[in-house]
Amino acid sequence: MNTPEQLESLEGQQYLVLRPTGELADRFRAEQNDALVLSRLPHPYTGHVTLRGFYEPTRRADLTALVRTWAMEQDPIEMTGEAIDSFPDPWQILILRLARTDSLVSAYATLTERLDATDFHRLGELPLDEWTFHMSVVYGKALSGADWTAIESARVSEFAHPVCETATQLELVSYSNGAERREVIPLGR
């Protein structure tokens, strides 16, 4: 995030994300560019898969320690892009939907187990069965229903050839004092 408004809206929050850098990242950028041709919408400036959101402005060091310990026990995480899809009204977000690979599902589940033993404040968390692994492409909440439907009709489709990538690290992104800070954490021993 890079505007003062975005940074202010995220003050005190932390996000644990996978940040594709290869073929999946390339497909994300191409899909985002194609969507932005249809309508200049707010959008993330880099592709990422959010595993969790937190609000722990005073316990960031404790949260980081838990994430580092959990990450050391994780094998690399397989990500497979399978479609351009959307979250409908009221969110109106165009997404690159990921397949529920064994390693992605396992990572989410083991992180949940670890977090359930804590009192860390989690944001927007859903049960594993309800979670859609994705990369947000564009945010269309400000569009009229008809304009949003036109973008969905033009962009939503299954990929003829899934796009795969393996994450060997993740990032813990924190927002404080109007700035974004990122800590890269390797997966595995």
CSV table of C-alpha atoms in Angstrom, one decimal:
chain,number,residue,atom,x,y,z
A,1,MET,CA,0.0,0.0,0.0
A,2,ASN,CA,1.4,3.4,-0.8
A,3,THR,CA,-1.2,6.2,-0.4
A,4,PRO,CA,-1.6,8.0,2.9
A,5,GLU,CA,-5.3,7.0,2.9
A,6,GLN,CA,-4.5,3.3,2.5
A,7,LEU,CA,-1.7,3.4,5.1
A,8,GLU,CA,-4.0,5.3,7.6
A,9,SER,CA,-6.8,2.7,7.1
A,10,LEU,CA,-4.3,-0.1,8.0
A,11,GLU,CA,-2.7,1.5,11.0
A,12,GLY,CA,-1.8,-1.1,13.7
A,13,GLN,CA,-2.6,-4.1,11.5
A,14,GLN,CA,-0.4,-7.0,10.3
A,15,TYR,CA,-0.8,-9.4,7.4
A,16,LEU,CA,0.9,-12.7,6.8
A,17,VAL,CA,1.2,-13.1,3.0
A,18,LEU,CA,2.7,-15.3,0.3
A,19,ARG,CA,4.1,-13.1,-2.5
A,20,PRO,CA,4.5,-15.0,-5.8
A,21,THR,CA,7.5,-13.9,-7.8
A,22,GLY,CA,7.5,-16.3,-10.9
A,23,GLU,CA,4.9,-17.5,-13.3
A,24,LEU,CA,2.0,-17.0,-11.0
A,25,ALA,CA,3.1,-13.4,-10.4
A,26,ASP,CA,3.4,-12.8,-14.2
A,27,ARG,CA,-0.1,-14.1,-14.8
A,28,PHE,CA,-1.4,-11.9,-12.0
A,29,ARG,CA,0.1,-8.8,-13.5
A,30,ALA,CA,-1.3,-9.6,-17.0
A,31,GLU,CA,-4.8,-10.2,-15.6
A,32,GLN,CA,-4.6,-7.0,-13.5
A,33,ASN,CA,-3.4,-5.0,-16.5
A,34,ASP,CA,-6.3,-6.4,-18.6
A,35,ALA,CA,-8.8,-5.6,-15.9
A,36,LEU,CA,-7.5,-2.0,-15.5
A,37,VAL,CA,-8.0,-1.4,-19.2
A,38,LEU,CA,-11.7,-1.9,-18.7
A,39,SER,CA,-11.9,0.5,-15.7
A,40,ARG,CA,-9.3,2.3,-13.7
A,41,LEU,CA,-10.0,0.8,-10.2
A,42,PRO,CA,-8.2,0.7,-6.9
A,43,HIS,CA,-5.9,-2.3,-6.8
A,44,PRO,CA,-3.1,-3.9,-4.9
A,45,TYR,CA,0.3,-2.8,-6.2
A,46,THR,CA,1.8,-6.2,-5.8
A,47,GLY,CA,0.2,-9.6,-6.0
A,48,HIS,CA,-0.1,-11.5,-2.7
A,49,VAL,CA,-2.0,-14.3,-1.1
A,50,THR,CA,-3.1,-13.3,2.4
A,51,LEU,CA,-3.0,-16.2,4.9
A,52,ARG,CA,-4.0,-14.1,7.9
A,53,GLY,CA,-4.7,-10.6,9.1
A,54,PHE,CA,-4.1,-9.3,12.7
A,55,TYR,CA,-4.5,-6.3,14.8
A,56,GLU,CA,-1.6,-6.4,17.3
A,57,PRO,CA,-0.1,-3.0,17.4
A,58,THR,CA,1.6,-3.5,20.8
A,59,ARG,CA,2.5,-7.2,20.5
A,60,ARG,CA,4.2,-7.3,17.1
A,61,ALA,CA,7.3,-9.0,18.5
A,62,ASP,CA,5.3,-11.8,20.1
A,63,LEU,CA,3.3,-12.3,16.8
A,64,THR,CA,6.5,-12.3,14.8
A,65,ALA,CA,8.0,-15.0,17.1
A,66,LEU,CA,5.0,-17.2,16.7
A,67,VAL,CA,5.0,-16.8,12.9
A,68,ARG,CA,8.8,-17.6,12.7
A,69,THR,CA,8.4,-20.7,14.8
A,70,TRP,CA,5.4,-21.9,12.7
A,71,ALA,CA,7.2,-21.1,9.4
A,72,MET,CA,10.2,-23.2,10.4
A,73,GLU,CA,8.0,-26.2,10.6
A,74,GLN,CA,6.4,-25.6,7.2
A,75,ASP,CA,7.4,-27.1,3.9
A,76,PRO,CA,7.4,-24.9,0.8
A,77,ILE,CA,3.8,-24.0,-0.2
A,78,GLU,CA,2.4,-24.9,-3.6
A,79,MET,CA,0.2,-22.3,-5.2
A,80,THR,CA,-1.8,-23.0,-8.3
A,81,GLY,CA,-3.8,-20.3,-10.1
A,82,GLU,CA,-6.9,-21.8,-11.6
A,83,ALA,CA,-9.2,-18.9,-12.6
A,84,ILE,CA,-10.2,-15.3,-12.6
A,85,ASP,CA,-13.2,-15.1,-10.3
A,86,SER,CA,-14.9,-12.6,-8.1
A,87,PHE,CA,-16.3,-11.9,-4.7
A,88,PRO,CA,-19.8,-10.5,-5.5
A,89,ASP,CA,-21.6,-7.5,-4.1
A,90,PRO,CA,-21.1,-6.1,-1.5
A,91,TRP,CA,-17.3,-6.6,-1.9
A,92,GLN,CA,-17.1,-6.5,-5.7
A,93,ILE,CA,-13.5,-7.7,-5.9
A,94,LEU,CA,-12.0,-9.4,-9.0
A,95,ILE,CA,-9.7,-12.2,-7.9
A,96,LEU,CA,-7.2,-14.7,-9.2
A,97,ARG,CA,-8.5,-17.8,-7.5
A,98,LEU,CA,-6.1,-20.5,-6.3
A,99,ALA,CA,-6.6,-24.2,-6.1
A,100,ARG,CA,-6.8,-25.7,-2.6
A,101,THR,CA,-3.5,-27.5,-2.9
A,102,ASP,CA,-2.6,-29.9,0.0
A,103,SER,CA,0.3,-27.7,1.1
A,104,LEU,CA,-1.8,-24.5,1.1
A,105,VAL,CA,-4.6,-26.1,3.0
A,106,SER,CA,-2.2,-27.7,5.4
A,107,ALA,CA,-0.4,-24.4,6.0
A,108,TYR,CA,-3.7,-22.6,6.8
A,109,ALA,CA,-4.8,-25.4,9.1
A,110,THR,CA,-1.6,-25.7,11.1
A,111,LEU,CA,-1.4,-21.9,11.4
A,112,THR,CA,-5.0,-21.9,12.7
A,113,GLU,CA,-4.1,-24.6,15.3
A,114,ARG,CA,-1.1,-22.5,16.5
A,115,LEU,CA,-3.2,-19.3,16.7
A,116,ASP,CA,-6.1,-21.0,18.5
A,117,ALA,CA,-3.7,-21.4,21.5
A,118,THR,CA,-3.3,-17.6,21.7
A,119,ASP,CA,-5.4,-14.5,22.2
A,120,PHE,CA,-4.0,-12.7,19.1
A,121,HIS,CA,-6.7,-10.5,17.5
A,122,ARG,CA,-7.3,-11.9,14.0
A,123,LEU,CA,-9.0,-10.0,11.2
A,124,GLY,CA,-11.4,-11.3,8.7
A,125,GLU,CA,-10.7,-15.0,9.5
A,126,LEU,CA,-13.0,-17.7,8.2
A,127,PRO,CA,-13.1,-21.4,8.8
A,128,LEU,CA,-10.9,-23.4,6.4
A,129,ASP,CA,-13.9,-24.8,4.6
A,130,GLU,CA,-15.2,-21.3,3.8
A,131,TRP,CA,-11.8,-19.7,2.9
A,132,THR,CA,-11.1,-18.9,-0.8
A,133,PHE,CA,-7.4,-18.8,-1.4
A,134,HIS,CA,-6.9,-15.9,-3.8
A,135,MET,CA,-5.0,-12.8,-5.0
A,136,SER,CA,-7.1,-9.7,-5.2
A,137,VAL,CA,-6.8,-8.2,-8.7
A,138,VAL,CA,-9.0,-5.0,-8.6
A,139,TYR,CA,-11.5,-3.5,-6.1
A,140,GLY,CA,-14.8,-2.5,-7.7
A,141,LYS,CA,-16.9,-1.7,-4.6
A,142,ALA,CA,-17.4,1.9,-5.9
A,143,LEU,CA,-18.9,0.7,-9.2
A,144,SER,CA,-22.6,0.5,-9.9
A,145,GLY,CA,-24.1,-2.9,-10.1
A,146,ALA,CA,-24.3,-2.7,-13.9
A,147,ASP,CA,-20.7,-1.6,-14.3
A,148,TRP,CA,-19.5,-4.4,-12.0
A,149,THR,CA,-21.5,-7.0,-13.9
A,150,ALA,CA,-19.8,-5.8,-17.1
A,151,ILE,CA,-16.3,-6.3,-15.6
A,152,GLU,CA,-17.3,-9.7,-14.2
A,153,SER,CA,-18.7,-10.8,-17.6
A,154,ALA,CA,-15.5,-9.7,-19.4
A,155,ARG,CA,-12.9,-11.1,-17.0
A,156,VAL,CA,-14.3,-14.1,-15.0
A,157,SER,CA,-13.1,-17.4,-16.6
A,158,GLU,CA,-11.3,-20.7,-15.8
A,159,PHE,CA,-7.7,-21.0,-16.9
A,160,ALA,CA,-7.1,-23.4,-19.8
A,161,HIS,CA,-3.7,-24.2,-18.2
A,162,PRO,CA,-3.3,-23.7,-14.4
A,163,VAL,CA,-0.3,-21.6,-13.3
A,164,CYS,CA,1.9,-23.1,-10.6
A,165,GLU,CA,4.5,-21.7,-8.3
A,166,THR,CA,6.1,-22.8,-5.0
A,167,ALA,CA,6.6,-20.3,-2.1
A,168,THR,CA,9.8,-20.9,-0.1
A,169,GLN,CA,9.2,-17.8,2.1
A,170,LEU,CA,6.4,-15.5,3.3
A,171,GLU,CA,6.2,-12.0,4.6
A,172,LEU,CA,4.8,-10.5,7.7
A,173,VAL,CA,3.7,-7.0,6.7
A,174,SER,CA,3.0,-4.4,9.4
A,175,TYR,CA,1.5,-0.9,9.3
A,176,SER,CA,2.4,1.7,11.8
A,177,ASN,CA,3.1,5.5,11.9
A,178,GLY,CA,2.0,5.8,8.3
A,179,ALA,CA,4.5,3.3,6.9
A,180,GLU,CA,4.5,-0.3,5.7
A,181,ARG,CA,7.2,-2.6,7.0
A,182,ARG,CA,7.9,-6.1,5.6
A,183,GLU,CA,9.8,-8.9,7.2
A,184,VAL,CA,10.7,-11.9,5.0
A,185,ILE,CA,10.5,-15.2,6.8
A,186,PRO,CA,11.8,-18.4,5.1
A,187,LEU,CA,9.7,-21.6,5.2
A,188,GLY,CA,11.3,-24.8,6.5
A,189,ARG,CA,14.4,-25.6,8.5
